[in-house]
Amino acid sequence: MNKNIQVLKPYFRVDETLEEIRECLEKGWTGIGFKTEQFESAWKMYSGFECAHFLNSATAGLHLAIKLFKEEFGWVDGDEVITTSLTFVSTNHAILYENLKPVFADVDNSLCLNPASVEALISNKTRAIMYVGIGGNAANYKKIKQICVEKNLILILDAAHMAGTRWADTAEHIGLDADCAVFSYQAVKNLPSSDSGMICFKSNLLDQRARRQSWLGIDKSTYERFTEGSYKWRYDVPELGYKYNGNSIVAAMCIVSLKYLEQDNEHRRMLAATYDEFLSKSSAIEVVKHDPSIISSRHLFQIAVQNRDFVLESLYKNGIYCGVHYVANHNYSIYSNCKRDVKTSEYYSSSLVSLPMHLGVTKDDAANIATALLAL
Ligand SMILES: *Cc1c(COP(=O)(O)O)cnc(C)c1O
């Protein structure tokens, strides 16, 4: 092939994005408020989530979710959260930040949590389940939600890959019934900005708490004080919070990306269908399937192969830069002592390959990449 193709790469509508940013610069308001509120409204309108608070990352959002549930329900240090090992470390760092214990349940061949493994790991210390919609998939989600209802556990959705993943029958966005869903708008995610995220609590009260916690614990944002009339300088700090809020410049980027999310996800689904068509025939390549009852955001297209190093190296020589999502977290020193059931996660951790999936990849590219793979 005569062009190098990265596994993930952001695509921005440059002029339109600059126009949106220009408004912030002209108004002289680049911080929280103004565009962040505009984007929160646009996201709620698009997704159907009733609460949404714009943050500087999904990592911050996952931390806030764990922290606020811990506080709200009186969880104590050492309480357990059942989670997946096959994820980006942010998912599980959030649990450690609050001195809780990640317990790794296994995945199945969808790479999503295996409900049987989750159920077997529930103890009297289990407080929540962290579900990751890996690659935009939502396999077993309903079953996991049902377990949470039956066992009175909190469901946190790491929706970093899921912007735009919907149920096929109702077209409703997935995660509206989670206690909290956290989205990432980091540059290579489906709704790209420079770096940002959204926290969507089911509870209005927790949404309000998240707003204060993400603004250092201050009881009024600068924007609220500004819009009260003349700038009101007095505020209280009732608690210790973090500087986790998103800003208007980044929200301006998100506003434009959101307008194209459906169109962009459609492109991703077209690429996935192309890869699928070629690769499903191969006996050496296992294609990771997404749940047929969803319309996936298709953040990733993943395959599993026996000879991964060879496959990665060979494609690399052809200018095709594939990725690995993910090395299972229990392989990292900091997670090596966590309670676990990870046989399948371990298998996929050593065999997964993510094929190029972004707006710069054409249908022909996908066909060529698949052909190159089949020829190995
Ligand atoms: C990217 C990612 C995150 C973290 O998102 P940031 O916005 O970069 O903090 C969390 N979980 C998963 C599964 C991710 O891929």
Short mmCIF file of C-alpha atoms and ligand atoms in Angstrom, two decimals:
data_model
loop_
_atom_site.label_atom_id
_atom_site.label_comp_id
_atom_site.label_asym_id
_atom_site.label_seq_id
_atom_site.Cartn_x
_atom_site.Cartn_y
_atom_site.Cartn_z
CA MET A 1 0.00 0.00 0.00
CA ASN A 2 1.24 3.46 -0.71
CA LYS A 3 0.01 5.26 2.36
CA ASN A 4 0.64 4.66 6.03
CA ILE A 5 -2.51 3.90 7.99
CA GLN A 6 -2.69 4.42 11.74
CA VAL A 7 -4.97 2.30 13.92
CA LEU A 8 -6.82 5.31 15.34
CA LYS A 9 -6.67 8.92 14.25
CA PRO A 10 -8.89 11.92 14.97
CA TYR A 11 -10.63 13.81 12.19
CA PHE A 12 -11.68 17.42 12.72
CA ARG A 13 -13.78 19.76 10.58
CA VAL A 14 -11.15 22.46 10.91
CA ASP A 15 -12.92 25.60 9.68
CA GLU A 16 -16.19 24.81 11.42
CA THR A 17 -14.35 24.01 14.66
CA LEU A 18 -12.30 27.20 14.47
CA GLU A 19 -15.50 29.23 13.96
CA GLU A 20 -16.97 27.70 17.11
CA ILE A 21 -13.76 28.39 19.05
CA ARG A 22 -13.63 31.94 17.68
CA GLU A 23 -16.89 32.69 19.50
CA CYS A 24 -15.21 31.84 22.82
CA LEU A 25 -12.19 33.98 22.03
CA GLU A 26 -14.29 36.95 20.92
CA LYS A 27 -16.52 36.70 23.94
CA GLY A 28 -13.46 36.35 26.15
CA TRP A 29 -14.91 33.29 27.88
CA THR A 30 -12.84 30.14 27.50
CA GLY A 31 -13.54 28.44 30.83
CA ILE A 32 -16.48 26.57 32.34
CA GLY A 33 -19.91 27.92 31.34
CA PHE A 34 -20.97 29.37 27.96
CA LYS A 35 -19.93 26.64 25.49
CA THR A 36 -19.72 23.90 28.14
CA GLU A 37 -23.40 24.45 28.97
CA GLN A 38 -24.29 24.61 25.30
CA PHE A 39 -22.53 21.31 24.69
CA GLU A 40 -24.10 19.64 27.74
CA SER A 41 -27.54 20.57 26.36
CA ALA A 42 -26.67 19.34 22.88
CA TRP A 43 -25.37 16.04 24.26
CA LYS A 44 -28.47 15.52 26.43
CA MET A 45 -30.69 16.26 23.46
CA TYR A 46 -28.77 13.84 21.25
CA SER A 47 -28.32 10.99 23.72
CA GLY A 48 -31.41 11.17 25.91
CA PHE A 49 -29.40 11.26 29.16
CA GLU A 50 -31.19 13.56 31.60
CA CYS A 51 -28.03 14.66 33.38
CA ALA A 52 -24.67 15.40 31.80
CA HIS A 53 -21.70 17.26 33.18
CA PHE A 54 -18.74 18.12 30.96
CA LEU A 55 -15.32 17.20 32.37
CA ASN A 56 -11.70 17.40 31.32
CA SER A 57 -11.54 13.61 30.82
CA ALA A 58 -13.37 10.34 31.23
CA THR A 59 -10.71 9.33 33.75
CA ALA A 60 -11.84 12.22 35.95
CA GLY A 61 -15.45 11.13 35.41
CA LEU A 62 -14.82 7.53 36.42
CA HIS A 63 -13.07 8.74 39.56
CA LEU A 64 -15.95 11.10 40.42
CA ALA A 65 -18.48 8.30 39.86
CA ILE A 66 -16.72 5.98 42.31
CA LYS A 67 -16.07 8.78 44.80
CA LEU A 68 -19.63 10.09 44.88
CA PHE A 69 -21.23 6.64 45.11
CA LYS A 70 -18.82 5.75 47.91
CA GLU A 71 -19.84 8.86 49.79
CA GLU A 72 -23.57 8.57 49.00
CA PHE A 73 -23.88 4.94 50.05
CA GLY A 74 -21.28 4.85 52.82
CA TRP A 75 -18.94 2.39 51.14
CA VAL A 76 -15.73 1.84 53.11
CA ASP A 77 -12.11 1.30 52.11
CA GLY A 78 -11.61 -2.27 50.95
CA ASP A 79 -15.12 -2.65 49.54
CA GLU A 80 -15.15 -4.35 46.13
CA VAL A 81 -16.06 -3.33 42.62
CA ILE A 82 -16.38 -6.09 40.04
CA THR A 83 -14.75 -4.98 36.83
CA THR A 84 -12.96 -6.18 33.72
CA SER A 85 -9.22 -6.60 33.31
CA LEU A 86 -9.47 -6.12 29.54
CA THR A 87 -9.70 -2.34 29.47
CA PHE A 88 -7.73 0.88 29.54
CA VAL A 89 -6.25 1.39 33.01
CA SER A 90 -8.44 4.46 33.70
CA THR A 91 -11.37 2.13 34.38
CA ASN A 92 -9.61 0.40 37.24
CA HIS A 93 -7.48 3.31 38.47
CA ALA A 94 -10.79 5.01 39.36
CA ILE A 95 -11.48 2.16 41.80
CA LEU A 96 -8.00 2.37 43.34
CA TYR A 97 -8.17 6.17 43.72
CA GLU A 98 -10.93 5.63 46.30
CA ASN A 99 -9.22 2.75 48.15
CA LEU A 100 -11.69 0.20 46.85
CA LYS A 101 -10.69 -3.19 45.47
CA PRO A 102 -11.02 -4.07 41.79
CA VAL A 103 -12.16 -7.68 41.42
CA PHE A 104 -11.57 -8.91 37.89
CA ALA A 105 -14.40 -10.92 36.40
CA ASP A 106 -13.76 -12.65 33.10
CA VAL A 107 -14.99 -11.65 29.66
CA ASP A 108 -16.47 -13.94 27.01
CA ASN A 109 -15.74 -13.91 23.28
CA SER A 110 -17.55 -10.55 22.96
CA LEU A 111 -14.76 -9.11 25.18
CA CYS A 112 -17.51 -7.82 27.48
CA LEU A 113 -18.07 -9.03 31.06
CA ASN A 114 -19.26 -12.60 31.32
CA PRO A 115 -22.34 -12.54 33.60
CA ALA A 116 -21.61 -16.00 35.06
CA SER A 117 -18.11 -14.93 36.08
CA VAL A 118 -19.49 -11.73 37.61
CA GLU A 119 -22.09 -13.62 39.63
CA ALA A 120 -19.51 -16.06 40.96
CA LEU A 121 -17.39 -13.19 42.29
CA ILE A 122 -20.13 -11.31 44.15
CA SER A 123 -19.37 -11.21 47.89
CA ASN A 124 -20.82 -9.35 50.85
CA LYS A 125 -18.26 -6.63 50.11
CA THR A 126 -19.33 -6.09 46.49
CA ARG A 127 -20.81 -2.63 45.98
CA ALA A 128 -20.77 -2.03 42.23
CA ILE A 129 -20.13 -3.45 38.80
CA MET A 130 -18.05 -1.54 36.28
CA TYR A 131 -19.10 -2.45 32.74
CA VAL A 132 -16.90 -1.43 29.80
CA GLY A 133 -18.53 -1.29 26.37
CA ILE A 134 -15.31 -2.26 24.66
CA GLY A 135 -15.01 -1.11 21.08
CA GLY A 136 -18.60 0.19 21.21
CA ASN A 137 -20.03 -3.24 21.97
CA ALA A 138 -22.75 -3.79 24.60
CA ALA A 139 -22.91 -7.58 24.75
CA ASN A 140 -24.36 -8.93 28.02
CA TYR A 141 -25.22 -5.40 29.16
CA LYS A 142 -28.86 -6.21 29.93
CA LYS A 143 -27.83 -9.29 31.90
CA ILE A 144 -25.31 -7.27 33.91
CA LYS A 145 -27.94 -4.61 34.60
CA GLN A 146 -30.30 -7.34 35.79
CA ILE A 147 -27.65 -8.73 38.16
CA CYS A 148 -27.20 -5.21 39.58
CA VAL A 149 -30.93 -4.91 40.19
CA GLU A 150 -31.20 -8.35 41.79
CA LYS A 151 -28.13 -7.96 44.01
CA ASN A 152 -28.65 -4.28 44.77
CA LEU A 153 -25.37 -3.21 43.18
CA ILE A 154 -24.51 0.08 41.49
CA LEU A 155 -23.90 -0.10 37.75
CA ILE A 156 -21.19 2.17 36.38
CA LEU A 157 -20.77 2.22 32.63
CA ASP A 158 -17.37 3.06 31.21
CA ALA A 159 -18.80 4.31 27.93
CA ALA A 160 -15.51 5.72 26.63
CA HIS A 161 -16.03 3.82 23.35
CA MET A 162 -19.80 4.08 23.25
CA ALA A 163 -20.74 7.54 22.00
CA GLY A 164 -23.63 6.71 19.70
CA THR A 165 -24.10 3.02 20.57
CA ARG A 166 -27.87 2.41 20.52
CA TRP A 167 -30.37 -0.41 20.88
CA ALA A 168 -31.40 -1.55 17.43
CA ASP A 169 -35.09 -1.95 18.29
CA THR A 170 -35.79 1.33 20.10
CA ALA A 171 -32.87 3.43 18.78
CA GLU A 172 -32.38 4.52 22.40
CA HIS A 173 -28.82 5.28 23.50
CA ILE A 174 -27.33 2.52 25.62
CA GLY A 175 -26.69 3.28 29.27
CA LEU A 176 -29.69 5.45 30.14
CA ASP A 177 -30.53 2.91 32.86
CA ALA A 178 -27.00 2.78 34.34
CA ASP A 179 -26.49 4.58 37.65
CA CYS A 180 -23.72 6.48 35.95
CA ALA A 181 -22.32 6.47 32.41
CA VAL A 182 -18.99 8.10 31.59
CA PHE A 183 -18.02 9.07 28.05
CA SER A 184 -14.62 10.03 26.68
CA TYR A 185 -14.13 12.68 24.01
CA GLN A 186 -10.39 12.17 23.93
CA ALA A 187 -8.87 12.76 20.49
CA VAL A 188 -9.07 9.21 19.13
CA LYS A 189 -12.54 8.40 20.49
CA ASN A 190 -15.69 8.58 18.34
CA LEU A 191 -16.60 12.13 19.35
CA PRO A 192 -13.16 13.72 19.23
CA SER A 193 -11.93 16.84 21.01
CA SER A 194 -8.44 17.44 22.38
CA ASP A 195 -9.22 15.82 25.74
CA SER A 196 -12.52 15.76 27.58
CA GLY A 197 -15.35 13.61 28.87
CA MET A 198 -18.93 13.58 30.12
CA ILE A 199 -20.39 12.17 33.31
CA CYS A 200 -24.07 11.22 33.15
CA PHE A 201 -25.59 10.34 36.52
CA LYS A 202 -29.10 8.93 36.70
CA SER A 203 -29.63 10.90 39.91
CA ASN A 204 -30.06 14.65 39.65
CA LEU A 205 -28.63 15.06 43.12
CA LEU A 206 -25.42 13.27 42.17
CA ASP A 207 -25.19 15.38 39.03
CA GLN A 208 -25.25 18.48 41.24
CA ARG A 209 -22.64 16.91 43.51
CA ALA A 210 -20.44 16.14 40.49
CA ARG A 211 -20.61 19.77 39.41
CA ARG A 212 -19.33 20.99 42.75
CA GLN A 213 -16.74 18.21 43.10
CA SER A 214 -15.31 18.95 39.67
CA TRP A 215 -14.93 22.61 40.58
CA LEU A 216 -12.72 22.23 43.67
CA GLY A 217 -15.72 21.93 45.99
CA ILE A 218 -16.74 25.56 45.37
CA ASP A 219 -20.48 26.09 45.72
CA LYS A 220 -20.89 28.39 42.69
CA SER A 221 -19.14 28.31 39.35
CA THR A 222 -17.45 31.47 38.07
CA TYR A 223 -20.00 31.52 35.27
CA GLU A 224 -22.95 31.36 37.66
CA ARG A 225 -21.46 34.24 39.61
CA PHE A 226 -20.83 36.13 36.38
CA THR A 227 -24.36 35.65 35.07
CA GLU A 228 -25.92 36.68 38.38
CA GLY A 229 -25.38 40.25 37.22
CA SER A 230 -22.24 42.02 38.20
CA TYR A 231 -19.47 39.60 39.08
CA LYS A 232 -20.24 38.28 42.57
CA TRP A 233 -17.00 37.43 44.28
CA ARG A 234 -18.31 35.68 47.36
CA TYR A 235 -18.58 31.91 47.50
CA ASP A 236 -18.18 29.10 50.00
CA VAL A 237 -16.09 25.92 49.80
CA PRO A 238 -18.01 23.34 51.79
CA GLU A 239 -15.83 20.41 50.76
CA LEU A 240 -12.59 19.30 49.13
CA GLY A 241 -13.09 18.92 45.37
CA TYR A 242 -10.96 18.52 42.26
CA LYS A 243 -10.20 20.61 39.18
CA TYR A 244 -11.95 18.23 36.80
CA ASN A 245 -14.21 20.60 34.83
CA GLY A 246 -14.11 20.89 31.05
CA ASN A 247 -13.65 24.25 29.36
CA SER A 248 -15.38 26.21 26.59
CA ILE A 249 -12.64 25.86 23.97
CA VAL A 250 -12.78 22.08 24.18
CA ALA A 251 -16.60 22.14 24.38
CA ALA A 252 -16.55 24.12 21.12
CA MET A 253 -14.64 21.25 19.50
CA CYS A 254 -17.18 18.77 20.91
CA ILE A 255 -20.16 20.75 19.62
CA VAL A 256 -18.89 20.33 16.06
CA SER A 257 -17.87 16.68 16.52
CA LEU A 258 -21.31 15.83 17.92
CA LYS A 259 -23.00 17.18 14.78
CA TYR A 260 -21.12 14.56 12.76
CA LEU A 261 -21.17 11.67 15.25
CA GLU A 262 -23.94 9.68 13.52
CA GLN A 263 -22.39 10.18 10.10
CA ASP A 264 -18.93 9.25 11.39
CA ASN A 265 -20.20 6.15 13.20
CA GLU A 266 -21.93 5.12 9.99
CA HIS A 267 -18.54 5.27 8.26
CA ARG A 268 -17.05 3.13 11.02
CA ARG A 269 -19.86 0.58 10.62
CA MET A 270 -19.21 0.48 6.88
CA LEU A 271 -15.52 -0.27 7.56
CA ALA A 272 -16.48 -2.95 10.09
CA ALA A 273 -18.83 -4.58 7.59
CA THR A 274 -16.06 -4.56 4.98
CA TYR A 275 -13.51 -6.15 7.32
CA ASP A 276 -16.15 -8.63 8.43
CA GLU A 277 -17.02 -9.66 4.90
CA PHE A 278 -13.41 -10.54 4.10
CA LEU A 279 -12.23 -11.94 7.42
CA SER A 280 -15.19 -14.03 8.55
CA LYS A 281 -14.18 -16.65 5.98
CA SER A 282 -10.76 -17.16 7.53
CA SER A 283 -10.23 -20.03 9.95
CA ALA A 284 -7.00 -18.49 11.29
CA ILE A 285 -8.67 -15.23 12.26
CA GLU A 286 -11.38 -14.85 14.89
CA VAL A 287 -13.47 -11.76 14.35
CA VAL A 288 -14.85 -10.22 17.56
CA LYS A 289 -18.58 -9.86 16.95
CA HIS A 290 -20.71 -7.06 18.30
CA ASP A 291 -24.11 -7.83 19.78
CA PRO A 292 -26.67 -8.00 16.94
CA SER A 293 -29.30 -6.28 19.09
CA ILE A 294 -27.30 -3.04 19.07
CA ILE A 295 -26.19 -0.45 16.57
CA SER A 296 -22.55 -0.21 17.64
CA SER A 297 -20.51 2.98 17.59
CA ARG A 298 -17.80 0.69 16.22
CA HIS A 299 -14.99 2.42 18.00
CA LEU A 300 -12.84 -0.64 17.32
CA PHE A 301 -12.69 -3.58 14.97
CA GLN A 302 -10.88 -6.37 16.78
CA ILE A 303 -9.64 -9.76 15.70
CA ALA A 304 -7.83 -12.50 17.61
CA VAL A 305 -4.89 -14.34 16.08
CA GLN A 306 -2.47 -16.98 17.35
CA ASN A 307 0.68 -15.38 15.97
CA ARG A 308 0.12 -11.78 16.96
CA ASP A 309 3.69 -10.50 16.88
CA PHE A 310 4.16 -11.83 13.37
CA VAL A 311 0.84 -10.36 12.20
CA LEU A 312 1.58 -6.93 13.70
CA GLU A 313 5.11 -6.89 12.30
CA SER A 314 4.04 -8.00 8.81
CA LEU A 315 1.30 -5.39 8.55
CA TYR A 316 3.65 -2.77 9.93
CA LYS A 317 6.01 -3.46 7.01
CA ASN A 318 3.08 -2.68 4.69
CA GLY A 319 2.48 0.69 6.41
CA ILE A 320 -0.50 -0.64 8.35
CA TYR A 321 -0.16 0.23 12.03
CA CYS A 322 -2.51 -1.91 14.07
CA GLY A 323 -3.03 -1.68 17.82
CA VAL A 324 -3.75 -3.82 20.86
CA HIS A 325 -6.76 -3.09 23.08
CA TYR A 326 -5.79 -4.12 25.66
CA VAL A 327 -3.10 -5.82 27.66
CA ALA A 328 -5.24 -7.20 30.49
CA ASN A 329 -4.69 -5.00 33.53
CA HIS A 330 -3.87 -7.85 35.92
CA ASN A 331 -0.56 -8.12 34.02
CA TYR A 332 0.45 -4.69 35.34
CA SER A 333 2.32 -4.71 38.65
CA ILE A 334 -0.15 -2.44 40.40
CA TYR A 335 -3.03 -4.88 39.68
CA SER A 336 -1.09 -8.12 40.10
CA ASN A 337 -2.60 -8.93 43.50
CA CYS A 338 -6.27 -8.36 42.66
CA LYS A 339 -8.82 -11.14 43.02
CA ARG A 340 -9.54 -12.49 39.56
CA ASP A 341 -11.12 -14.91 37.13
CA VAL A 342 -9.36 -14.01 33.91
CA LYS A 343 -8.69 -17.07 31.76
CA THR A 344 -10.50 -15.72 28.70
CA SER A 345 -9.25 -12.15 29.29
CA GLU A 346 -5.73 -13.56 29.42
CA TYR A 347 -6.23 -15.39 26.13
CA TYR A 348 -7.51 -12.27 24.35
CA SER A 349 -4.87 -10.11 25.99
CA SER A 350 -2.25 -12.08 24.12
CA SER A 351 -4.08 -12.49 20.81
CA LEU A 352 -6.09 -9.32 20.07
CA VAL A 353 -5.32 -6.97 17.21
CA SER A 354 -7.27 -3.77 16.49
CA LEU A 355 -7.47 -2.95 12.79
CA PRO A 356 -7.40 0.67 11.56
CA MET A 357 -10.75 2.30 12.30
CA HIS A 358 -11.20 6.00 11.68
CA LEU A 359 -12.46 8.56 9.21
CA GLY A 360 -9.23 8.51 7.20
CA VAL A 361 -9.71 4.83 6.28
CA THR A 362 -11.70 4.19 3.10
CA LYS A 363 -13.68 1.10 2.10
CA ASP A 364 -10.88 0.23 -0.33
CA ASP A 365 -8.28 0.61 2.41
CA ALA A 366 -10.28 -1.77 4.61
CA ALA A 367 -10.53 -4.28 1.76
CA ASN A 368 -6.77 -3.99 1.13
CA ILE A 369 -5.92 -4.38 4.80
CA ALA A 370 -8.14 -7.45 5.05
CA THR A 371 -6.57 -8.90 1.91
CA ALA A 372 -3.08 -8.30 3.29
CA LEU A 373 -4.11 -10.08 6.49
CA LEU A 374 -5.54 -13.07 4.65
CA ALA A 375 -2.32 -13.38 2.65
CA LEU A 376 -0.14 -13.79 5.77
C1 LIG B 1 -9.96 6.36 26.64
C2 LIG B 1 -10.54 5.51 27.71
C3 LIG B 1 -10.75 5.99 29.01
C4 LIG B 1 -10.23 7.31 29.48
O1 LIG B 1 -10.68 8.37 28.74
P1 LIG B 1 -9.98 9.80 28.91
O2 LIG B 1 -11.01 10.75 28.40
O3 LIG B 1 -8.75 9.77 28.05
O4 LIG B 1 -9.66 10.01 30.33
C5 LIG B 1 -11.40 5.18 29.91
N1 LIG B 1 -11.80 3.94 29.58
C6 LIG B 1 -11.61 3.44 28.35
C7 LIG B 1 -12.11 2.06 28.04
C8 LIG B 1 -10.94 4.20 27.38
O5 LIG B 1 -10.70 3.68 26.17
#
